[in-house]
Short mmCIF file of C-alpha atoms in Angstrom, two decimals:
data_model
loop_
_atom_site.label_atom_id
_atom_site.label_comp_id
_atom_site.label_asym_id
_atom_site.label_seq_id
_atom_site.Cartn_x
_atom_site.Cartn_y
_atom_site.Cartn_z
CA MET S 24 -13.27 -5.68 -2.89
CA ILE S 25 -10.00 -3.83 -3.06
CA ASN S 26 -9.86 -1.69 -6.19
CA ALA S 27 -6.28 -0.44 -5.89
CA VAL S 28 -3.15 -0.62 -3.75
CA LEU S 29 -0.84 2.39 -3.83
CA VAL S 30 2.46 3.13 -2.11
CA PHE S 31 3.92 6.66 -2.24
CA ASN S 32 6.93 8.27 -0.67
CA ASN S 33 6.63 11.62 1.14
CA SER S 34 7.37 13.47 -2.11
CA GLY S 35 4.46 11.87 -3.95
CA GLN S 36 6.53 9.49 -6.07
CA PRO S 37 4.65 6.21 -6.52
CA ARG S 38 6.55 3.12 -5.39
CA LEU S 39 3.69 0.73 -6.13
CA THR S 40 0.51 1.17 -8.12
CA LYS S 41 -1.69 -1.88 -8.52
CA PHE S 42 -5.21 -1.41 -9.87
CA TYR S 43 -7.68 -4.30 -9.73
CA THR S 44 -10.35 -2.25 -11.50
CA GLN S 45 -10.01 -1.32 -15.16
CA LEU S 46 -9.42 2.43 -15.57
CA ASP S 47 -7.99 4.59 -18.32
CA THR S 48 -4.35 5.52 -17.75
CA SER S 49 -5.18 9.22 -17.65
CA VAL S 50 -7.81 8.62 -14.94
CA GLN S 51 -5.33 6.48 -12.99
CA GLN S 52 -2.69 9.20 -13.07
CA ARG S 53 -5.10 11.96 -12.05
CA LEU S 54 -6.45 9.74 -9.30
CA ILE S 55 -2.94 8.96 -7.98
CA SER S 56 -2.13 12.66 -7.85
CA GLU S 57 -5.43 13.57 -6.20
CA ILE S 58 -5.21 10.81 -3.58
CA PHE S 59 -1.64 11.70 -2.64
CA THR S 60 -2.63 15.35 -2.22
CA LEU S 61 -5.56 14.40 0.02
CA VAL S 62 -3.59 11.96 2.17
CA SER S 63 -0.38 13.96 2.51
CA HIS S 64 -2.15 17.12 3.69
CA ARG S 65 -3.89 15.37 6.57
CA PRO S 66 -2.48 15.83 10.07
CA ASN S 67 -0.99 12.79 11.80
CA SER S 68 -3.79 12.92 14.38
CA ALA S 69 -6.52 12.49 11.71
CA CYS S 70 -8.20 9.14 11.13
CA ASN S 71 -6.90 6.87 8.38
CA PHE S 72 -10.12 6.76 6.35
CA LEU S 73 -11.28 9.14 3.61
CA PRO S 74 -14.14 9.16 1.14
CA LEU S 75 -13.02 8.55 -2.41
CA PRO S 76 -12.45 11.64 -4.55
CA PRO S 77 -15.20 12.28 -7.11
CA LEU S 78 -12.83 11.45 -9.99
CA LEU S 79 -12.99 7.69 -9.42
CA ALA S 80 -16.39 7.53 -7.78
CA SER S 81 -18.03 9.10 -10.85
CA SER S 82 -16.12 6.93 -13.35
CA SER S 83 -17.31 3.64 -11.84
CA LYS S 84 -20.99 4.22 -11.19
CA SER S 85 -23.38 1.45 -12.04
CA PRO S 86 -25.04 1.76 -15.45
CA THR S 87 -28.54 1.77 -13.94
CA PRO S 88 -28.84 4.29 -11.10
CA SER S 89 -31.87 2.50 -9.61
CA GLN S 90 -29.78 -0.54 -8.65
CA PRO S 91 -27.34 -0.27 -5.76
CA HIS S 92 -23.83 -1.18 -6.80
CA ASN S 93 -21.70 -2.62 -3.98
CA ASP S 94 -18.57 -2.85 -6.13
CA THR S 95 -18.31 0.92 -6.53
CA PRO S 96 -15.07 2.18 -4.98
CA SER S 97 -15.94 4.46 -2.11
CA LEU S 98 -13.24 4.46 0.57
CA ILE S 99 -9.55 5.29 0.95
CA THR S 100 -7.74 3.59 3.83
CA TYR S 101 -4.13 4.50 4.47
CA ARG S 102 -1.21 4.29 6.91
CA HIS S 103 1.92 6.42 6.99
CA TYR S 104 5.15 4.69 7.98
CA ALA S 105 8.38 6.76 8.07
CA THR S 106 8.80 7.88 4.44
CA LEU S 107 5.99 5.87 2.85
CA TYR S 108 2.21 6.03 2.55
CA PHE S 109 0.42 2.69 2.08
CA ILE S 110 -3.03 3.32 0.55
CA LEU S 111 -5.93 1.01 -0.28
CA ILE S 112 -8.96 2.00 -2.35
CA SER S 113 -11.90 -0.27 -1.60
CA THR S 114 -15.63 -0.75 -1.87
CA SER S 115 -18.09 -0.19 0.96
CA THR S 116 -18.29 -3.96 1.52
CA GLU S 117 -14.77 -4.05 3.00
CA SER S 118 -14.20 -3.39 6.67
CA PRO S 119 -11.95 -0.33 7.14
CA LEU S 120 -10.39 -1.84 10.26
CA ALA S 121 -9.64 -5.07 8.42
CA LEU S 122 -7.97 -2.98 5.69
CA LEU S 123 -5.78 -1.25 8.29
CA ASP S 124 -4.80 -4.70 9.53
CA LEU S 125 -4.04 -5.76 5.95
CA ILE S 126 -1.71 -2.78 5.54
CA GLN S 127 -0.01 -3.66 8.84
CA VAL S 128 0.55 -7.28 7.75
CA PHE S 129 1.82 -6.07 4.36
CA VAL S 130 4.40 -3.79 6.01
CA GLU S 131 5.40 -6.41 8.60
CA ALA S 132 5.92 -8.99 5.84
CA LEU S 133 8.17 -6.56 3.96
CA ASP S 134 10.05 -5.84 7.18
CA ARG S 135 10.65 -9.55 7.80
CA LEU S 136 11.72 -10.22 4.23
CA PHE S 137 14.14 -7.29 4.02
CA GLU S 138 15.22 -7.25 7.67
CA ASN S 139 14.42 -3.62 8.49
CA VAL S 140 12.87 -2.56 5.20
CA CYS S 141 13.36 0.91 3.77
CA GLU S 142 12.24 2.76 0.67
CA LEU S 143 15.32 1.71 -1.29
CA ASP S 144 14.43 -1.95 -0.79
CA LEU S 145 11.08 -1.30 -2.45
CA ILE S 146 12.71 0.58 -5.32
CA PHE S 147 15.43 -1.96 -6.13
CA ASN S 148 13.46 -5.09 -5.25
CA PHE S 149 10.05 -4.30 -6.66
CA GLU S 150 9.59 -7.98 -7.57
CA THR S 151 9.48 -8.84 -3.87
CA LEU S 152 7.04 -6.00 -3.22
CA HIS S 153 4.70 -7.35 -5.90
CA ALA S 154 5.20 -10.93 -4.68
CA VAL S 155 4.13 -9.98 -1.14
CA LEU S 156 1.07 -8.20 -2.48
CA GLY S 157 0.33 -11.17 -4.75
CA GLU S 158 0.41 -13.54 -1.77
CA MET S 159 -2.10 -11.38 0.08
CA VAL S 160 -4.48 -10.04 -2.58
CA VAL S 161 -5.59 -11.76 -5.78
CA GLY S 162 -7.90 -9.94 -8.18
CA GLY S 163 -8.90 -7.46 -5.48
CA VAL S 164 -9.86 -10.15 -2.98
CA VAL S 165 -7.86 -10.70 0.20
CA VAL S 166 -6.72 -14.33 0.21
CA GLU S 167 -4.12 -14.41 2.99
CA THR S 168 -3.43 -12.32 6.07
CA GLY S 169 -1.28 -14.74 8.02
CA LEU S 170 2.13 -13.08 8.32
CA ASP S 171 4.10 -16.32 8.49
CA LYS S 172 2.29 -17.81 5.49
CA VAL S 173 2.85 -14.68 3.40
CA VAL S 174 6.57 -14.54 4.20
CA GLU S 175 6.93 -18.28 3.63
CA GLY S 176 5.14 -18.05 0.27
CA VAL S 177 7.37 -15.21 -0.98
CA ARG S 178 10.55 -16.94 0.19
CA GLY S 179 9.35 -20.10 -1.54
CA GLN S 180 9.16 -18.16 -4.81
CA GLY S 181 12.80 -17.12 -4.43
CA LYS S 182 11.93 -13.44 -4.88
CA VAL S 183 13.92 -12.10 -1.92
CA LEU S 184 17.42 -10.84 -2.62
CA LYS S 185 19.85 -10.60 0.24
CA ARG S 186 21.23 -7.18 1.03
CA PRO S 187 24.98 -7.02 1.63
CA THR S 188 25.77 -7.05 5.33
CA GLY S 189 27.48 -4.07 6.90
CA ASP S 190 25.92 -1.59 4.50
CA GLY S 191 25.69 0.98 7.29
CA ARG S 192 22.03 1.60 6.72
CA GLY S 193 19.74 2.34 9.58
CA GLY S 194 16.20 3.51 9.91
CA GLY S 195 13.71 1.31 8.19
CA LEU S 196 9.97 1.58 8.28
CA GLY S 197 9.68 0.82 11.91
CA SER S 198 10.51 0.24 15.52
CA GLY S 199 8.42 0.50 18.61
CA PHE S 200 5.69 -1.97 17.60
CA ALA S 201 7.11 -5.23 16.38
CA GLY S 202 9.97 -3.40 14.73
CA PHE S 203 7.98 -0.45 13.39
CA ARG S 204 8.60 3.25 13.86
CA ALA S 205 5.85 5.76 14.24
CA VAL S 206 5.48 8.48 11.63
CA GLY S 207 8.40 10.89 11.61
CA ASP S 208 10.73 8.78 13.78
CA GLY S 209 13.10 7.65 11.07
CA VAL S 210 14.60 8.53 7.79
CA TRP S 211 16.24 5.92 5.67
CA SER S 212 19.82 6.48 4.69
CA GLY S 213 21.15 5.65 1.28
CA ARG S 214 23.29 2.70 0.40
#
């Protein structure tokens, strides 16, 4: 099960926070800060998996310690694209490689919908960001990973706003692999 989906910029400002597990707001905010600190201080050559900080792991333990609890959040999976970190908090029952693929499909869907997506698209069109996530994950369970189906579903909802053409903006979240840039290759320019 996916317990949370987080998107941060390089400065630590959250662009998306979606929790599928009930937590107090104070715990959520401390957790967001702690996770960003952990992820942002890792070198680019490090793997994209981390154990969950004790803050959340201790707050969601099973009531009876003798019983194993598979729904306990235990893993952080993340990817860094240009100016954004895409982070998933999940249980041990989820495959970390499948979660990396889920992040890739999420970013590719955003790139298709916004035609070279950048951080500003996520800020000003947060409805589309939530619609894409809603097409892929419902209640913490992955329901769709087909890129074409996700994009089609969001377009069918009418949640995608067209950006004015000729806005002079370059540098989205990617190039090199299906339109994606590796970390550090691009910086989005303002509108």
